[in-house]
Amino acid sequence: MRTMQAAVVRSFTRDLDVTEVAIPEPGPFQALVRVEYSGVCHTDVHAARGDWPVKPVPPFVPGHEGVGTVVAVGEGVTRVAVGDRVGNAWLATACGACAYCVSGRETLCAQQRNSGYSIDGSFAEHMLVDSRYCPIVPPGVDPAAAAPVLCAGVTVYKGLKVTDTRPGEWVLVSGIGGLGHLAVQYAVAMGRRVVAVDVDDTKLDLALKHGAEVGVNVRDVDDPVAHVQQLTGGVHGALVTAVDARAFPQAVGSLRPGGTVVLVGLPPAAFPLDIVSTVLRGLTVRGSIVGTRVDMAEALDFFARGKVSPTFTVRPLSDVNAVLHELEQGRVDGRVVLDVARDGS
Ligand code: NAD
Ligand code: ZN
Ligand code: ZN
């Protein structure tokens, strides 16, 4: 049996086990990918800890920002070939036939499967991808820098689209982590004016470096909502990527009449929504989950053209548990990208 190194969740209460497991075989429509790099998303923390109501079933391998090279293909594969550089994505596969799939909304398919959650992901030297769904990494880009685009990038790009804002309008980005620091860049590239909100000045400095006009540390101002209203007259749109439920009502309160708040961060929580002001001010509150294959190609195109550039630190796969702890403590600036390829492989 050929084996590979992988980081495996065996229990929601224990660290991941970095160990040898069998290399999988590609089935119909699947490609076997030798992974070079994988970004670490806060969703991997939620997955490894079993935070959400529908839990993954251990043992499983997290990771859904993997970039690598196709080394073998199964039956029926036509979209990719051995040697191509591809990635995995949260949306690993969908049914292709339901009303959502046939109308270009495959991220809502009830039959979808998710990389690093319901199927094994990219914290391993090899991974299987569905060749009909996997992102194709544009030629000539740095594969480590491409990794964060595959979840963080596409998610915030799609989320910004559904704020229904226009160029020149204000967008508030709450939570300047892996997702948020890219949201600032996509928003600027899309001509929006950005207010960045976080609880940490280092994160806000990163947002300003990437083109935000204003940074608001909610720990430093008495009334963050009044502060944002005064600075901007109320934002036209807000994208909440924060991992703290308190950020959500603050973003709603920062909107101007007719504004839209897009919920993207996934702390397992609820928040109160004032009915009268939501109605009278004509607000929209919506959720947004990753992006479709079309959104992914567009998000990668912004990256390949140099319009967005992830800030990241490369660490070895063996650091995976330390990285998950650092994410939980809010100590990661930008993204951590794991160097998954074993020396000499
Ligand atoms: P991250 O840990 O890199 O960033 C989270 C950021 O939130 C940090 O900068 C932290 O300082 C900030 N924060 C914490 N408390 C805050 C507060 N009260 N106000 C403002 N900011 C605050 O995490 P990430 O990888 O960017 O992921 C963020 C969230 O988005 C996670 O819950 C993840 O599961 C979720 N997510 C959702 C989707 C989707 O499709 N909807 C996709 C990917 C990730
Ligand atoms: Zn993710
Ligand atoms: Zn479907």
mmCIF file with all atom_site columns, N, CA and C in Angstrom, residues 4-11 14-21 48-49 59-62 123-124 317-318 320-321 324:
data_model
loop_
_atom_site.group_PDB
_atom_site.id
_atom_site.type_symbol
_atom_site.label_atom_id
_atom_site.label_alt_id
_atom_site.label_comp_id
_atom_site.label_asym_id
_atom_site.label_entity_id
_atom_site.label_seq_id
_atom_site.pdbx_PDB_ins_code
_atom_site.Cartn_x
_atom_site.Cartn_y
_atom_site.Cartn_z
_atom_site.occupancy
_atom_site.B_iso_or_equiv
_atom_site.pdbx_formal_charge
_atom_site.auth_seq_id
_atom_site.auth_comp_id
_atom_site.auth_asym_id
_atom_site.auth_atom_id
_atom_site.pdbx_PDB_model_num
ATOM 1  N N  . MET A 1 4   ? 0.849   8.192  2.504  1.00 0.00 ? 4   MET A N  1
ATOM 2  C CA . MET A 1 4   ? 1.182   9.627  2.473  1.00 0.00 ? 4   MET A CA 1
ATOM 3  C C  . MET A 1 4   ? 0.996   10.182 3.884  1.00 0.00 ? 4   MET A C  1
ATOM 4  N N  . GLN A 1 5   ? 1.582   11.361 4.084  1.00 0.00 ? 5   GLN A N  1
ATOM 5  C CA . GLN A 1 5   ? 1.384   12.018 5.367  1.00 0.00 ? 5   GLN A CA 1
ATOM 6  C C  . GLN A 1 5   ? 0.086   12.842 5.311  1.00 0.00 ? 5   GLN A C  1
ATOM 7  N N  . ALA A 1 6   ? -0.676  12.786 6.382  1.00 0.00 ? 6   ALA A N  1
ATOM 8  C CA . ALA A 1 6   ? -1.932  13.548 6.434  1.00 0.00 ? 6   ALA A CA 1
ATOM 9  C C  . ALA A 1 6   ? -2.190  13.969 7.870  1.00 0.00 ? 6   ALA A C  1
ATOM 10 N N  . ALA A 1 7   ? -2.926  15.077 8.032  1.00 0.00 ? 7   ALA A N  1
ATOM 11 C CA . ALA A 1 7   ? -3.356  15.531 9.359  1.00 0.00 ? 7   ALA A CA 1
ATOM 12 C C  . ALA A 1 7   ? -4.808  15.097 9.527  1.00 0.00 ? 7   ALA A C  1
ATOM 13 N N  . VAL A 1 8   ? -5.046  14.200 10.486 1.00 0.00 ? 8   VAL A N  1
ATOM 14 C CA . VAL A 1 8   ? -6.341  13.538 10.604 1.00 0.00 ? 8   VAL A CA 1
ATOM 15 C C  . VAL A 1 8   ? -7.034  13.954 11.903 1.00 0.00 ? 8   VAL A C  1
ATOM 16 N N  . VAL A 1 9   ? -8.319  14.351 11.791 1.00 0.00 ? 9   VAL A N  1
ATOM 17 C CA . VAL A 1 9   ? -9.133  14.592 12.987 1.00 0.00 ? 9   VAL A CA 1
ATOM 18 C C  . VAL A 1 9   ? -9.700  13.244 13.428 1.00 0.00 ? 9   VAL A C  1
ATOM 19 N N  . ARG A 1 10  ? -9.346  12.815 14.648 1.00 0.00 ? 10  ARG A N  1
ATOM 20 C CA . ARG A 1 10  ? -9.873  11.547 15.163 1.00 0.00 ? 10  ARG A CA 1
ATOM 21 C C  . ARG A 1 10  ? -10.953 11.787 16.210 1.00 0.00 ? 10  ARG A C  1
ATOM 22 N N  . SER A 1 11  ? -10.929 12.991 16.814 1.00 0.00 ? 11  SER A N  1
ATOM 23 C CA . SER A 1 11  ? -11.904 13.336 17.845 1.00 0.00 ? 11  SER A CA 1
ATOM 24 C C  . SER A 1 11  ? -11.976 14.855 17.915 1.00 0.00 ? 11  SER A C  1
ATOM 25 N N  . ARG A 1 14  ? -9.516  16.347 20.592 1.00 0.00 ? 14  ARG A N  1
ATOM 26 C CA . ARG A 1 14  ? -8.064  16.088 20.577 1.00 0.00 ? 14  ARG A CA 1
ATOM 27 C C  . ARG A 1 14  ? -7.410  16.793 19.399 1.00 0.00 ? 14  ARG A C  1
ATOM 28 N N  . ASP A 1 15  ? -6.109  17.030 19.509 1.00 0.00 ? 15  ASP A N  1
ATOM 29 C CA . ASP A 1 15  ? -5.361  17.595 18.389 1.00 0.00 ? 15  ASP A CA 1
ATOM 30 C C  . ASP A 1 15  ? -5.395  16.650 17.192 1.00 0.00 ? 15  ASP A C  1
ATOM 31 N N  . LEU A 1 16  ? -5.127  17.209 16.009 1.00 0.00 ? 16  LEU A N  1
ATOM 32 C CA . LEU A 1 16  ? -5.053  16.384 14.811 1.00 0.00 ? 16  LEU A CA 1
ATOM 33 C C  . LEU A 1 16  ? -3.833  15.473 14.917 1.00 0.00 ? 16  LEU A C  1
ATOM 34 N N  . ASP A 1 17  ? -3.962  14.312 14.301 1.00 0.00 ? 17  ASP A N  1
ATOM 35 C CA . ASP A 1 17  ? -2.917  13.309 14.307 1.00 0.00 ? 17  ASP A CA 1
ATOM 36 C C  . ASP A 1 17  ? -2.189  13.405 12.963 1.00 0.00 ? 17  ASP A C  1
ATOM 37 N N  . VAL A 1 18  ? -0.923  13.827 12.981 1.00 0.00 ? 18  VAL A N  1
ATOM 38 C CA . VAL A 1 18  ? -0.173  13.893 11.721 1.00 0.00 ? 18  VAL A CA 1
ATOM 39 C C  . VAL A 1 18  ? 0.491   12.531 11.537 1.00 0.00 ? 18  VAL A C  1
ATOM 40 N N  . THR A 1 19  ? 0.013   11.789 10.532 1.00 0.00 ? 19  THR A N  1
ATOM 41 C CA . THR A 1 19  ? 0.326   10.371 10.469 1.00 0.00 ? 19  THR A CA 1
ATOM 42 C C  . THR A 1 19  ? 0.341   9.874  9.027  1.00 0.00 ? 19  THR A C  1
ATOM 43 N N  . GLU A 1 20  ? 0.687   8.596  8.844  1.00 0.00 ? 20  GLU A N  1
ATOM 44 C CA . GLU A 1 20  ? 0.666   7.985  7.504  1.00 0.00 ? 20  GLU A CA 1
ATOM 45 C C  . GLU A 1 20  ? -0.698  7.340  7.255  1.00 0.00 ? 20  GLU A C  1
ATOM 46 N N  . VAL A 1 21  ? -1.257  7.641  6.083  1.00 0.00 ? 21  VAL A N  1
ATOM 47 C CA . VAL A 1 21  ? -2.525  7.003  5.667  1.00 0.00 ? 21  VAL A CA 1
ATOM 48 C C  . VAL A 1 21  ? -2.373  6.568  4.209  1.00 0.00 ? 21  VAL A C  1
ATOM 49 N N  . ALA A 1 48  ? -12.665 20.853 12.926 1.00 0.00 ? 48  ALA A N  1
ATOM 50 C CA . ALA A 1 48  ? -11.870 20.008 13.828 1.00 0.00 ? 48  ALA A CA 1
ATOM 51 C C  . ALA A 1 48  ? -12.458 19.966 15.238 1.00 0.00 ? 48  ALA A C  1
ATOM 52 N N  . ARG A 1 49  ? -13.185 21.037 15.618 1.00 0.00 ? 49  ARG A N  1
ATOM 53 C CA . ARG A 1 49  ? -13.773 21.093 16.974 1.00 0.00 ? 49  ARG A CA 1
ATOM 54 C C  . ARG A 1 49  ? -15.233 20.644 16.983 1.00 0.00 ? 49  ARG A C  1
ATOM 55 N N  . PRO A 1 59  ? -12.858 9.472  11.407 1.00 0.00 ? 59  PRO A N  1
ATOM 56 C CA . PRO A 1 59  ? -11.690 10.276 11.070 1.00 0.00 ? 59  PRO A CA 1
ATOM 57 C C  . PRO A 1 59  ? -11.862 10.995 9.723  1.00 0.00 ? 59  PRO A C  1
ATOM 58 N N  . PHE A 1 60  ? -11.367 12.228 9.660  1.00 0.00 ? 60  PHE A N  1
ATOM 59 C CA . PHE A 1 60  ? -11.371 12.948 8.383  1.00 0.00 ? 60  PHE A CA 1
ATOM 60 C C  . PHE A 1 60  ? -10.183 13.897 8.329  1.00 0.00 ? 60  PHE A C  1
ATOM 61 N N  . VAL A 1 61  ? -9.847  14.300 7.098  1.00 0.00 ? 61  VAL A N  1
ATOM 62 C CA . VAL A 1 61  ? -8.729  15.212 6.847  1.00 0.00 ? 61  VAL A CA 1
ATOM 63 C C  . VAL A 1 61  ? -9.317  16.567 6.478  1.00 0.00 ? 61  VAL A C  1
ATOM 64 N N  . PRO A 1 62  ? -9.075  17.629 7.284  1.00 0.00 ? 62  PRO A N  1
ATOM 65 C CA . PRO A 1 62  ? -9.582  18.957 6.926  1.00 0.00 ? 62  PRO A CA 1
ATOM 66 C C  . PRO A 1 62  ? -8.794  19.566 5.753  1.00 0.00 ? 62  PRO A C  1
ATOM 67 N N  . PHE A 1 123 ? -5.137  18.815 3.851  1.00 0.00 ? 123 PHE A N  1
ATOM 68 C CA . PHE A 1 123 ? -4.052  18.724 4.835  1.00 0.00 ? 123 PHE A CA 1
ATOM 69 C C  . PHE A 1 123 ? -3.405  17.346 4.697  1.00 0.00 ? 123 PHE A C  1
ATOM 70 N N  . ALA A 1 124 ? -2.991  17.029 3.484  1.00 0.00 ? 124 ALA A N  1
ATOM 71 C CA . ALA A 1 124 ? -2.431  15.716 3.167  1.00 0.00 ? 124 ALA A CA 1
ATOM 72 C C  . ALA A 1 124 ? -1.606  15.850 1.901  1.00 0.00 ? 124 ALA A C  1
ATOM 73 N N  . LEU A 1 317 ? 3.411   21.293 7.411  1.00 0.00 ? 317 LEU A N  1
ATOM 74 C CA . LEU A 1 317 ? 2.183   20.572 7.780  1.00 0.00 ? 317 LEU A CA 1
ATOM 75 C C  . LEU A 1 317 ? 2.202   20.163 9.261  1.00 0.00 ? 317 LEU A C  1
ATOM 76 N N  . SER A 1 318 ? 3.396   19.866 9.770  1.00 0.00 ? 318 SER A N  1
ATOM 77 C CA . SER A 1 318 ? 3.505   19.421 11.167 1.00 0.00 ? 318 SER A CA 1
ATOM 78 C C  . SER A 1 318 ? 3.111   20.517 12.163 1.00 0.00 ? 318 SER A C  1
ATOM 79 N N  . VAL A 1 320 ? 0.316   22.118 12.015 1.00 0.00 ? 320 VAL A N  1
ATOM 80 C CA . VAL A 1 320 ? -1.125  22.334 11.847 1.00 0.00 ? 320 VAL A CA 1
ATOM 81 C C  . VAL A 1 320 ? -1.858  22.594 13.172 1.00 0.00 ? 320 VAL A C  1
ATOM 82 N N  . ASN A 1 321 ? -1.518  21.865 14.223 1.00 0.00 ? 321 ASN A N  1
ATOM 83 C CA . ASN A 1 321 ? -2.251  22.074 15.482 1.00 0.00 ? 321 ASN A CA 1
ATOM 84 C C  . ASN A 1 321 ? -1.963  23.445 16.086 1.00 0.00 ? 321 ASN A C  1
ATOM 85 N N  . LEU A 1 324 ? -4.028  26.015 14.194 1.00 0.00 ? 324 LEU A N  1
ATOM 86 C CA . LEU A 1 324 ? -5.453  26.046 14.580 1.00 0.00 ? 324 LEU A CA 1
ATOM 87 C C  . LEU A 1 324 ? -5.630  26.786 15.912 1.00 0.00 ? 324 LEU A C  1
#
